[in-house]
Coordinates of C-alpha atoms in Angstrom, one line a residue:
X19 CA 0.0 0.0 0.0
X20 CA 1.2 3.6 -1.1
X21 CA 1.6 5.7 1.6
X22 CA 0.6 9.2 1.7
X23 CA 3.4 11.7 0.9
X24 CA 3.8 15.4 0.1
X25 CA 6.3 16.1 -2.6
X26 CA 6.9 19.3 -4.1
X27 CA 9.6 20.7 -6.1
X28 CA 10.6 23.2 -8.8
X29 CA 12.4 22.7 -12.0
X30 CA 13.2 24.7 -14.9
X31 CA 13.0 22.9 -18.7
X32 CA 13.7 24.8 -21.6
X33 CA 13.7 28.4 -19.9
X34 CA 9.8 27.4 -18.4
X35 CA 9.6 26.6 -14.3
X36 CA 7.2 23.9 -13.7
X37 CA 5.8 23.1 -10.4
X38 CA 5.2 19.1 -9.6
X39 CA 3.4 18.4 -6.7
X40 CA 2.3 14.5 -5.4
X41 CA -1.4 13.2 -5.2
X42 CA -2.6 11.5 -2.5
X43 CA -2.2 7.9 -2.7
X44 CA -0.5 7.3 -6.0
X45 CA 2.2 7.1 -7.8
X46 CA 2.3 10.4 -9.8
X47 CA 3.2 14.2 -9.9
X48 CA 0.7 16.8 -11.0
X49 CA 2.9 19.5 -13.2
X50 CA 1.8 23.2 -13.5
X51 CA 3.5 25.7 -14.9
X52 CA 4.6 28.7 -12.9
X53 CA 6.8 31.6 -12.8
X54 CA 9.6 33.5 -12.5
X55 CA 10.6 33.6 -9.8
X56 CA 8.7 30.1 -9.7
X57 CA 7.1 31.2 -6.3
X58 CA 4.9 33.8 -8.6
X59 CA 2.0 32.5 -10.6
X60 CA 2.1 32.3 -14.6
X61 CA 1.6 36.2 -15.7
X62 CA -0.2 35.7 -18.6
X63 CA -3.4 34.2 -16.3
X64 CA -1.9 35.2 -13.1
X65 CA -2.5 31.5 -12.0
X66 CA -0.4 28.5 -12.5
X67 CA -1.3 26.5 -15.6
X68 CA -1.9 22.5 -15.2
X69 CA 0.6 21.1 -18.1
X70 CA -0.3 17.0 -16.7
X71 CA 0.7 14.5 -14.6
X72 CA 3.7 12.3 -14.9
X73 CA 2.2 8.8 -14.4
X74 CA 4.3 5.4 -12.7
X75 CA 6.4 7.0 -11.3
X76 CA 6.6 3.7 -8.8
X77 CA 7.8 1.4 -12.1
X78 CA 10.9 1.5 -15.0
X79 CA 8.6 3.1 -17.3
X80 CA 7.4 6.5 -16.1
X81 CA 5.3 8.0 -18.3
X82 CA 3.9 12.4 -19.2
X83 CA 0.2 12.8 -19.6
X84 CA -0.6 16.2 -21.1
X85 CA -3.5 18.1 -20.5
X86 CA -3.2 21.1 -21.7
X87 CA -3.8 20.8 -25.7
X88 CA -2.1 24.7 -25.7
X89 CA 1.0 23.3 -24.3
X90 CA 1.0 20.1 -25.9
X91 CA 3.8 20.9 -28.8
X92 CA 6.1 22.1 -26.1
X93 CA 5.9 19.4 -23.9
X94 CA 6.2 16.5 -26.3
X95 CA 9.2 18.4 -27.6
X96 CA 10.6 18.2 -23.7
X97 CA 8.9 14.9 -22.5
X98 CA 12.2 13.6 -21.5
X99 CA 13.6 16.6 -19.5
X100 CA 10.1 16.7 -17.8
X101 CA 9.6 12.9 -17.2
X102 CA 13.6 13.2 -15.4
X103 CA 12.8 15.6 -13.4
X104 CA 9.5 14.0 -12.3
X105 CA 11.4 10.8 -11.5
X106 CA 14.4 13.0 -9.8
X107 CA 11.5 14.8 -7.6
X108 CA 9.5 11.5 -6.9
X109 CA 13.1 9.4 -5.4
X110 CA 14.3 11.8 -3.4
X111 CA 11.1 12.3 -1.9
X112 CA 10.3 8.2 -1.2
X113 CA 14.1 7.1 -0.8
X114 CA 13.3 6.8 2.7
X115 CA 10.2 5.3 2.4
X116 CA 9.3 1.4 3.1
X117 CA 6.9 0.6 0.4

C-alpha cells in the first residue's frame, strides 16, 4: 500500500519553471506551470497552468500525460527533461520510504 506523501519541487525545462506536486495515494506528480521567480503564478493568467501528470512513477517506465492541448507541442518536444525531473523529484522524496 502507497503511503501518503507530500512532494513538491521546482524545476526549470527549456527556460519554463514547472511546479510538480504528489497526489494523495498514488504514484504520480501533478505539473503546473509557474513563474519566475517560480514562487509567482504564470503572468499571462496570473494562475499557474496545469501542463499534466507524470504517471508510474513507482515502475521502470514513467510516463507524461498532457493536459493542456495549448502546451501540448512544447511538452512532447521536452517529455524527456520533464519525465527526469519527475522521476528525480518523486526518489528523493520516497528514498526513505518502506513501500
Amino acid at each position: 500500500m502507497m503511503t501518503h506523501l507530500h512532494l513538491t519541487g521546482i524545476a526549470c525545462v527549456d527556460g519554463r519553471y514547472l511546479r510538480y506536486t504528489s497526489l494523495p495515494y498514488q504514484a504520480r506528480l501533478r505539473i503546473t506551470f509557474c513563474g519566475n521567480p517560480p514562487w509567482e503564478p504564470e503572468a499571462d493568467t496570473g494562475q499557474p497552468g496545469a501542463l499534466g501528470s507524470v504517471t508510474g512513477l513507482d515502475t521502470d517506465g514513467p510516463d507524461l500525460r498532457i493536459s493542456a492541448p495549448l502546451h501540448a507541442e512544447w511538452a512532447n518536444n521536452n517529455r524527456e527533461a520533464i519525465v527526469a525531473e519527475a522521476a528525480r523529484i518523486w526518489q528523493r522524496g520516497t528514498r526513505f520510504c518502506d513501500g
